CSV table of C-alpha atoms in Angstrom, one decimal:
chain,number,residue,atom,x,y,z
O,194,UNK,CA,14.7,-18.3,8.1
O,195,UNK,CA,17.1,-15.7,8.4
O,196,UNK,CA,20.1,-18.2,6.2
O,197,UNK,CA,17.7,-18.1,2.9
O,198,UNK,CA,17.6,-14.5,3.0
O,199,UNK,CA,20.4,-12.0,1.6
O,200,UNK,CA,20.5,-8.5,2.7
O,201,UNK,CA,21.8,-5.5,0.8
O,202,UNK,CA,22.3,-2.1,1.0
O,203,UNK,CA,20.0,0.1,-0.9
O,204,UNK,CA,19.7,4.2,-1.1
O,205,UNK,CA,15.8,4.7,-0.7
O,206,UNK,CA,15.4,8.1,-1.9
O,207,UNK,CA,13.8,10.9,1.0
O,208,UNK,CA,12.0,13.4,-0.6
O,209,UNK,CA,10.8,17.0,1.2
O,210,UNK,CA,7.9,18.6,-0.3
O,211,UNK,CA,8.6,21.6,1.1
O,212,UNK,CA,7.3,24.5,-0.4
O,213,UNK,CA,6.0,22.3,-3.1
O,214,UNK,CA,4.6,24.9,-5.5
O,215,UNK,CA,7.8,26.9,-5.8
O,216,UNK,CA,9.7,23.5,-5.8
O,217,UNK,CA,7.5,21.2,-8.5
O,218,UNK,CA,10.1,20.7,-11.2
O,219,UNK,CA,12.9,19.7,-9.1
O,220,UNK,CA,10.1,17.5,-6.6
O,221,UNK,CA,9.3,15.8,-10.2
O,222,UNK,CA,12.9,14.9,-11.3
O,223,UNK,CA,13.7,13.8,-7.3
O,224,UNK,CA,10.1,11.5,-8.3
O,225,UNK,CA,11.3,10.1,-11.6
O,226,UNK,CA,14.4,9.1,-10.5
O,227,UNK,CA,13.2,7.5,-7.8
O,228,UNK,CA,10.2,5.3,-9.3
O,229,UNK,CA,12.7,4.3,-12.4
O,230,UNK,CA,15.7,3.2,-10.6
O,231,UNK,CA,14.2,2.0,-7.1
O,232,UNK,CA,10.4,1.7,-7.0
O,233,UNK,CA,10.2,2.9,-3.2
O,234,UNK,CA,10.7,6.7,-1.4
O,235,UNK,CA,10.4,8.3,1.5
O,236,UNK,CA,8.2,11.3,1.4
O,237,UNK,CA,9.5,14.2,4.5
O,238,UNK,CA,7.6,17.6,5.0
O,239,UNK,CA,4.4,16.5,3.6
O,240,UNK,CA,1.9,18.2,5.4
O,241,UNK,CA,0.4,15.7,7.9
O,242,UNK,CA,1.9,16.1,11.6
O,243,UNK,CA,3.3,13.7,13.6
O,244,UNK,CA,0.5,14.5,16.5
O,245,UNK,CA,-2.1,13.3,13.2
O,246,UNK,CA,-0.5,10.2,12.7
O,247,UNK,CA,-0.1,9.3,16.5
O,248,UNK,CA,-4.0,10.2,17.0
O,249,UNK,CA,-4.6,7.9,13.8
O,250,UNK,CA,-2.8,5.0,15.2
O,251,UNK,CA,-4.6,5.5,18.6
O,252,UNK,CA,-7.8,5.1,16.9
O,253,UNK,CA,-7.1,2.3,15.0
O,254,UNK,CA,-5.9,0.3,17.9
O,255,UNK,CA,-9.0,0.9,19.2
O,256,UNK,CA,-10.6,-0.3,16.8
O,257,UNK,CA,-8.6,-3.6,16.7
O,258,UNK,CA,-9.1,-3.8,20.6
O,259,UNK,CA,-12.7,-4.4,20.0
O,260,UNK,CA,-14.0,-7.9,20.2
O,261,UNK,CA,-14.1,-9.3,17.2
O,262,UNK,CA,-17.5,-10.6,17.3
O,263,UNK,CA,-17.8,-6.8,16.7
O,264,UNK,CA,-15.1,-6.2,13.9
O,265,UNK,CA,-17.1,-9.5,12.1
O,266,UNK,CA,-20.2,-7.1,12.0
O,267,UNK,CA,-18.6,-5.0,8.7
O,268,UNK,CA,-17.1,-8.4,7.5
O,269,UNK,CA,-14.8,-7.5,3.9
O,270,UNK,CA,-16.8,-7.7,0.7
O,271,UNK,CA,-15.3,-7.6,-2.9
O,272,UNK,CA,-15.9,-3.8,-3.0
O,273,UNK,CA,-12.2,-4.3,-1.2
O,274,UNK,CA,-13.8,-2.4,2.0
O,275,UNK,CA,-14.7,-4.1,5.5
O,276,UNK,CA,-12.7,-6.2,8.1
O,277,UNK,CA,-10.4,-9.0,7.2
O,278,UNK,CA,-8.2,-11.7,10.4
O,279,UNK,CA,-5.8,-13.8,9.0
O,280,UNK,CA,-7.6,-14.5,5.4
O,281,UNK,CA,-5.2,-13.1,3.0
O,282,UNK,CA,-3.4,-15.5,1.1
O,283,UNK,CA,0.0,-14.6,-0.7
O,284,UNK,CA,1.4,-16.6,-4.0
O,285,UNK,CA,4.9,-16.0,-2.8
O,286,UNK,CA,4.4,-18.1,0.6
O,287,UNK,CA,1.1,-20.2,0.1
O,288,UNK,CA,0.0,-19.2,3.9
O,289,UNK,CA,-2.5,-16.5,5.2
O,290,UNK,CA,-0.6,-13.6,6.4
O,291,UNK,CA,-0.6,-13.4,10.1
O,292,UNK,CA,-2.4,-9.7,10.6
O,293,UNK,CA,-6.0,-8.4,11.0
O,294,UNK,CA,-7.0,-5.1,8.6
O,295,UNK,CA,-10.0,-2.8,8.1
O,296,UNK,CA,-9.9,-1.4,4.8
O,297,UNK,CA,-12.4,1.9,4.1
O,298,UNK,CA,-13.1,4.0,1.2
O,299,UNK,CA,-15.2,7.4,0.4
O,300,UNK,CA,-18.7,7.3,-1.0
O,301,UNK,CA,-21.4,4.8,-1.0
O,302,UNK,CA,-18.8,1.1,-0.9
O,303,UNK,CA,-19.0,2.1,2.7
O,304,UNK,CA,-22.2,1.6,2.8
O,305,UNK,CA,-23.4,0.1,6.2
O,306,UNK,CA,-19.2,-0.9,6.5
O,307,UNK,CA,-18.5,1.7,9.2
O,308,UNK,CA,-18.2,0.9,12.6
O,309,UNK,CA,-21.1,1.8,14.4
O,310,UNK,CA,-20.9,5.5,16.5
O,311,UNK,CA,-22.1,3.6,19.6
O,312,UNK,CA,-19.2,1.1,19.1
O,313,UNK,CA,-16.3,3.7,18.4
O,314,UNK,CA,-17.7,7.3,18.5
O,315,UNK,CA,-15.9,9.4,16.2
O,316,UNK,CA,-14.1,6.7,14.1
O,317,UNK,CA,-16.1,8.1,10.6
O,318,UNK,CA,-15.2,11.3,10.9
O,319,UNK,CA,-11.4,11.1,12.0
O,320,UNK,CA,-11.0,8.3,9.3
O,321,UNK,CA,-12.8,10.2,6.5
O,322,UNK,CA,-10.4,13.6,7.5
O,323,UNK,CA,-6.8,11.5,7.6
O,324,UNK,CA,-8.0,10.0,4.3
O,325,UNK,CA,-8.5,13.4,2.9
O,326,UNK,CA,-5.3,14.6,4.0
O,327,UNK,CA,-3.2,11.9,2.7
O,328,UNK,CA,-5.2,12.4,-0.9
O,329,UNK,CA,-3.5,15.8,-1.1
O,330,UNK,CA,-0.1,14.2,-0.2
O,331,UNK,CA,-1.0,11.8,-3.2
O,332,UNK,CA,-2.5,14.3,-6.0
O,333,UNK,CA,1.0,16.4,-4.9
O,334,UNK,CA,2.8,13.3,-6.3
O,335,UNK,CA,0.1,12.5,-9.3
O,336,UNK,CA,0.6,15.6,-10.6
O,337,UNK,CA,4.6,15.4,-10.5
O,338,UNK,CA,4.3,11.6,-12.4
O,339,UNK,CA,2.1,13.1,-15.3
O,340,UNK,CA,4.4,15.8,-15.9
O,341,UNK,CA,7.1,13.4,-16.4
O,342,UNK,CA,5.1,11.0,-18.5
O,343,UNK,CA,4.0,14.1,-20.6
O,344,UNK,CA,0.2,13.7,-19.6
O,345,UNK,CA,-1.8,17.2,-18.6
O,346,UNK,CA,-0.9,17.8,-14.7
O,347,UNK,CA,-4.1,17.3,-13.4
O,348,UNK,CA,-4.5,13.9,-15.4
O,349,UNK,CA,-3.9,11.3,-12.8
O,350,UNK,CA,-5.6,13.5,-10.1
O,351,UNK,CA,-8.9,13.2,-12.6
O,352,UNK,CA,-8.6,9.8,-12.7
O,353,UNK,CA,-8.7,9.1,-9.0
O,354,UNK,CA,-11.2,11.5,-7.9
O,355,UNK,CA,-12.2,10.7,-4.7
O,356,UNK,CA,-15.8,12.3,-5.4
O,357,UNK,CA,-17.0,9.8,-7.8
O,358,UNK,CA,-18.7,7.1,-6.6
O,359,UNK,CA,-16.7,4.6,-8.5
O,360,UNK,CA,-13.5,5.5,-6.7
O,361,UNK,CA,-11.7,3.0,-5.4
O,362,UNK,CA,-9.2,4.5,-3.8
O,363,UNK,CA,-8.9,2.7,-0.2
O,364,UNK,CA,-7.0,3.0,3.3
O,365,UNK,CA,-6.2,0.1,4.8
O,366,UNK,CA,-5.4,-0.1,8.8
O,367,UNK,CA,-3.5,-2.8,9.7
O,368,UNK,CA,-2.9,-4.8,13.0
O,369,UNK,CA,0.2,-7.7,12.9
O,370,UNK,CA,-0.4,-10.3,15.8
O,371,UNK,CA,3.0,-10.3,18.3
O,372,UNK,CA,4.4,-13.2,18.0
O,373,UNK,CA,5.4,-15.6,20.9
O,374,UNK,CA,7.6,-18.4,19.1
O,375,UNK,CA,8.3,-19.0,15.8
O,376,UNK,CA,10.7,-22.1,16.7
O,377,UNK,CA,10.5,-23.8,13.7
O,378,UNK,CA,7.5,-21.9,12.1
O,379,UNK,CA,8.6,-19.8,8.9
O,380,UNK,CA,6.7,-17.4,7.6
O,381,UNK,CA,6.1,-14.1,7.3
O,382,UNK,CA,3.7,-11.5,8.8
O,383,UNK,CA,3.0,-10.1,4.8
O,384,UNK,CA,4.4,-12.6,2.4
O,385,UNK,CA,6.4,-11.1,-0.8
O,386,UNK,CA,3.7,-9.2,-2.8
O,387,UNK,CA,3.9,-6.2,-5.2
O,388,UNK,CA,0.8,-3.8,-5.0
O,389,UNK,CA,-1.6,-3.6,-7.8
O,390,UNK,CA,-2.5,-0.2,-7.1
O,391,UNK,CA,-1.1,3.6,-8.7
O,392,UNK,CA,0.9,4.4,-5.9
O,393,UNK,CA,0.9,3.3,-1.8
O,394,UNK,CA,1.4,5.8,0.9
O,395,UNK,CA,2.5,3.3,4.1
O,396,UNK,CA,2.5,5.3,7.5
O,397,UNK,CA,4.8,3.3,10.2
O,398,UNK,CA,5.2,3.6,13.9
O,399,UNK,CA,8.6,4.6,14.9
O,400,UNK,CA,10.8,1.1,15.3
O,401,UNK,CA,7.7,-1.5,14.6
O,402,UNK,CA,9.9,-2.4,11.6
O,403,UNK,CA,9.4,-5.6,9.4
O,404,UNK,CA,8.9,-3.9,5.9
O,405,UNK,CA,11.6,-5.2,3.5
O,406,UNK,CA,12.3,-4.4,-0.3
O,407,UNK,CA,13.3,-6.3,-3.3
O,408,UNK,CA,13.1,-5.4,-6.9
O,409,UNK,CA,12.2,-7.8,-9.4
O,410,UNK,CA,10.1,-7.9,-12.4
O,411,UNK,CA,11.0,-5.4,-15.6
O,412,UNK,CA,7.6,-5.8,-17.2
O,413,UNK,CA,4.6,-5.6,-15.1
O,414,UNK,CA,2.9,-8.6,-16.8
O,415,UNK,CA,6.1,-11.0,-15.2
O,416,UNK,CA,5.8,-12.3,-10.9
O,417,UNK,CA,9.2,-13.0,-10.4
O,418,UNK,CA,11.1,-12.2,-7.1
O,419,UNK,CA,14.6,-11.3,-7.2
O,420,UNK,CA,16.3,-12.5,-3.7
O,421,UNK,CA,18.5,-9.8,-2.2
O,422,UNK,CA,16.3,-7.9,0.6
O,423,UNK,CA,16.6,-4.7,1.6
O,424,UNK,CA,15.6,-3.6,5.5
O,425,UNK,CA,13.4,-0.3,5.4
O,426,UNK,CA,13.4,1.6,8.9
O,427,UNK,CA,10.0,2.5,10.2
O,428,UNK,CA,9.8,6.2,11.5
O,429,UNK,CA,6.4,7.9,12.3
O,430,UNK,CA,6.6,11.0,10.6
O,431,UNK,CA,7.6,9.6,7.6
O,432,UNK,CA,5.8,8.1,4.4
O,433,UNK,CA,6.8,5.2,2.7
O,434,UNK,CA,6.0,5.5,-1.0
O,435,UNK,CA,5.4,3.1,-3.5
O,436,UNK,CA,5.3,2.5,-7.0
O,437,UNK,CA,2.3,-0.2,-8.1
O,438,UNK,CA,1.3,-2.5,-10.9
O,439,UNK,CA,-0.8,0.3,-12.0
O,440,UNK,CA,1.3,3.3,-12.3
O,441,UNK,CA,4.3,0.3,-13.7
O,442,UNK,CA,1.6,-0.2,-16.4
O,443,UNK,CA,0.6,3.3,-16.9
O,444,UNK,CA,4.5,4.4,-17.8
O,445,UNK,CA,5.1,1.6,-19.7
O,446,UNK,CA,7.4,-0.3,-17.8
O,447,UNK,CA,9.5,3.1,-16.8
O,448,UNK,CA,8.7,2.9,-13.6
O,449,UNK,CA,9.2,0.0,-11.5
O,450,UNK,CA,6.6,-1.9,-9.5
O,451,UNK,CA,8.9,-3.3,-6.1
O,452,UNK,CA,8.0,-6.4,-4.4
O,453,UNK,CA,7.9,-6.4,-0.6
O,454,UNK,CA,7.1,-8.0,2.9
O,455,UNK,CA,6.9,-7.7,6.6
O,456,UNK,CA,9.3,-10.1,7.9
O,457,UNK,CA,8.2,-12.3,11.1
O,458,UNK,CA,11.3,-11.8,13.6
O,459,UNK,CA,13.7,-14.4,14.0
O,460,UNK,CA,16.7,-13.4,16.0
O,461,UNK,CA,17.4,-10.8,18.3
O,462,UNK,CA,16.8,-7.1,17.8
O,463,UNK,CA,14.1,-7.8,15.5
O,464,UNK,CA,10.5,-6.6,16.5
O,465,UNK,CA,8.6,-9.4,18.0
O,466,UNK,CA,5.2,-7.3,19.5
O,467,UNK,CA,2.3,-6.2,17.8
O,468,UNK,CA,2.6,-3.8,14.7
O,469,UNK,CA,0.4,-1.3,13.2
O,470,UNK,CA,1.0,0.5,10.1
O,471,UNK,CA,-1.9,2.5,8.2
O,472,UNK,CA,-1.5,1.9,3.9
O,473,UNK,CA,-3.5,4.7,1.4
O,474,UNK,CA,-3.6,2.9,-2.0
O,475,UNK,CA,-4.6,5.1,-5.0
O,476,UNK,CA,-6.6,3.0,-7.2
O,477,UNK,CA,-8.4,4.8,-10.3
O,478,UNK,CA,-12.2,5.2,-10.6
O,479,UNK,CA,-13.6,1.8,-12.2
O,480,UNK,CA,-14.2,3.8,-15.2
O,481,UNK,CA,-11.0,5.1,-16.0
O,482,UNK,CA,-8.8,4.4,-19.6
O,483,UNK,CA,-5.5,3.6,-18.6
O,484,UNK,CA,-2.9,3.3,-21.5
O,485,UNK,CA,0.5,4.5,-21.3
O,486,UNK,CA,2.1,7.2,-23.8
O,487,UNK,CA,3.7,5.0,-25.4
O,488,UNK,CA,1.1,2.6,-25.6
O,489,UNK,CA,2.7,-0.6,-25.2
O,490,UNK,CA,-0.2,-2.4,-23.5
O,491,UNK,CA,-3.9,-2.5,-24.8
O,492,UNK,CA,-6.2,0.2,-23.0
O,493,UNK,CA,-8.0,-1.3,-19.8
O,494,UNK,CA,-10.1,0.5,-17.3
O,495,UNK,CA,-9.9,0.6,-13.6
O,496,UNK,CA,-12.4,-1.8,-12.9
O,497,UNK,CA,-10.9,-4.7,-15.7
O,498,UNK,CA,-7.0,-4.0,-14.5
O,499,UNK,CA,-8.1,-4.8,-10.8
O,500,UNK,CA,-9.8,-7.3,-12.1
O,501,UNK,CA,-6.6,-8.8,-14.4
O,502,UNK,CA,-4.5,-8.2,-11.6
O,503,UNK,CA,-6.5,-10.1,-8.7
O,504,UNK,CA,-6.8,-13.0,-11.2
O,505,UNK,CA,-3.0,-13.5,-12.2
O,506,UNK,CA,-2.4,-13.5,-8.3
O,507,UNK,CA,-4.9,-15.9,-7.6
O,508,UNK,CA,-3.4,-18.1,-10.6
O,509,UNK,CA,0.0,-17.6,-9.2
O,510,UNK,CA,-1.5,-18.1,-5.6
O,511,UNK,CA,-2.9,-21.7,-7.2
O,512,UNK,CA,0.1,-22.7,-9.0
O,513,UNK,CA,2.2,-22.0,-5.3
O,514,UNK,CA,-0.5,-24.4,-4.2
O,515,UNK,CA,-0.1,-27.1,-6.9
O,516,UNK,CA,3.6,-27.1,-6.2
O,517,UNK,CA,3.8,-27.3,-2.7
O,518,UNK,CA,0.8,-30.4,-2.8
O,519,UNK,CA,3.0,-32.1,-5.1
């Protein structure tokens, strides 16, 4: 309810790639500064035009139009690709988030996990090139982080190449149910969650908002929430950034891993109808040594840090569980 929630104020850096080649080392500090003192920017000027995104979101509402006796043909599998309703469980509420998603990635996980032509013609190939795209956006910003971690430039960019068949980077289009009366009823349409990924590029549809901020842990290895909210305003041409368990990991704690939600309306002027937003989550090749420069966690690959990361949120998910049995 809106009572157990306090709202603050908080500057969420907007950063302009413009000219990014001529403009690297001061796109880098703008970068730093933003992943170690708030964990979430707002990338301008990136590349991908607004008629893009538009024909993006047209195509995924498509999709979610379809029946979903059609959707439950490419049913999600734990190679984190296929389509999900109403299944993912958050430790920080202890209810299913009330949304549908279809989450894809390049290479062979997709594997008989596209929509077929006859269903959606087209839907492949306009996925495949947005995904592209938004990778460029995202090796622009890799290369800025390993400059200012003192790794070669192209280090991070290596580590998530797209190419390999053990990537795992993955975008995920997402579908929130409008909601007709939450008298009573609290929860959220994406409970409090911090991603486990490198970095998250969020596109938003101008005033669907819902996405809220709050920082909270200073060691990635910690799940605690902190409880003052910030309100983040959803504009189409823009790209909401974000810093994940990963990259947290992967800088040693310098830069900061920012919990977050979509908040189900509760009061007037918030958005009650359906919402679509379209998330690109850079996750490393399943073979790749991540170890910070400083070294202050053990080495890990990909694979085993997904792996440690989906089990201390299902062990956080079970302890929410225990508690709210008891």
């Amino acid at each position: 309810m809106a009572s157990e929630t306090r709202y603050i104020s908080r500057v969420i850096p907007r950063i302009s790639l413009h000219d990014f080649e001529d403009r690297i080392d001061e796109i880098t500090d703008q970068l730093i500064e933003a992943a170690e003192n708030v964990g979430f920017f707002t990338l301008i000027d990136h590349g991908i035009s607004n008629e893009d995104i538009e024909s993006m979101f047209a195509l995924s509402k498509t999709f979610f139009d379809l029946p979903d006796e059609v959707k439950a043909t490419i049913p999600w599998n734990p190679n984190n690709v296929g389509w999900e309703k109403n299944s993912q469980l958050r430790p920080s509420t202890g209810q299913p988030d009330r949304k549908e998603s279809y989450q894809l990635q390049f290479g062979e996980n997709m594997n008989d996990l596209w929509v077929k032509n006859d269903d959606l013609p087209g839907f492949q190939t306009t996925c495949l090139n947005f995904m592209n795209h938004t990778q460029q956006v995202s090796e622009c910003l890799m290369r800025c982080f390993a400059r200012g971690l003192g790794f070669p430039e192209r280090f991070f960019i290596e580590c998530h190449d797209i190419s390999r068949p053990n990537s795992q980077s993955t975008m995920r289009l997402l579908h929130y149910f409008a909601i007709q009366d939450v008298a009573g009823e609290v929860y959220h349409r994406a409970g409090a969650h911090a991603d486990w990924d490198f970095l998250t590029l969020l596109f938003q549809k101008d005033d669907q908002d819902g996405l809220e901020i709050c920082p909270g842990r200073e060691v990635v290895t910690e799940f605690g929430i902190g409880d003052e909210w910030t309100k983040v305003k959803a504009r189409t041409g823009e790209i909401v950034c974000n810093i994940g368990d990963l990259l947290m990991s992967w800088s040693d704690d310098r830069f900061k891993s920012t919990f977050h939600r979509v908040k189900a309306p509760c009061q007037p002027g918030d958005y009650f109808g359906d919402r679509y937003s379209i998330a690109y989550f850079n996750q490393p090749c399943k073979d790749a040594l991540i170890q910070g420069p400083l070294m202050k966690y053990p080495m890990v690959t990909g694979a085993q840090f997904t792996e440690r990361a989906m089990r201390r949120n299902f062990a956080a998910l079970q302890e929410k569980l225990k508690v709210a049995a008891a």
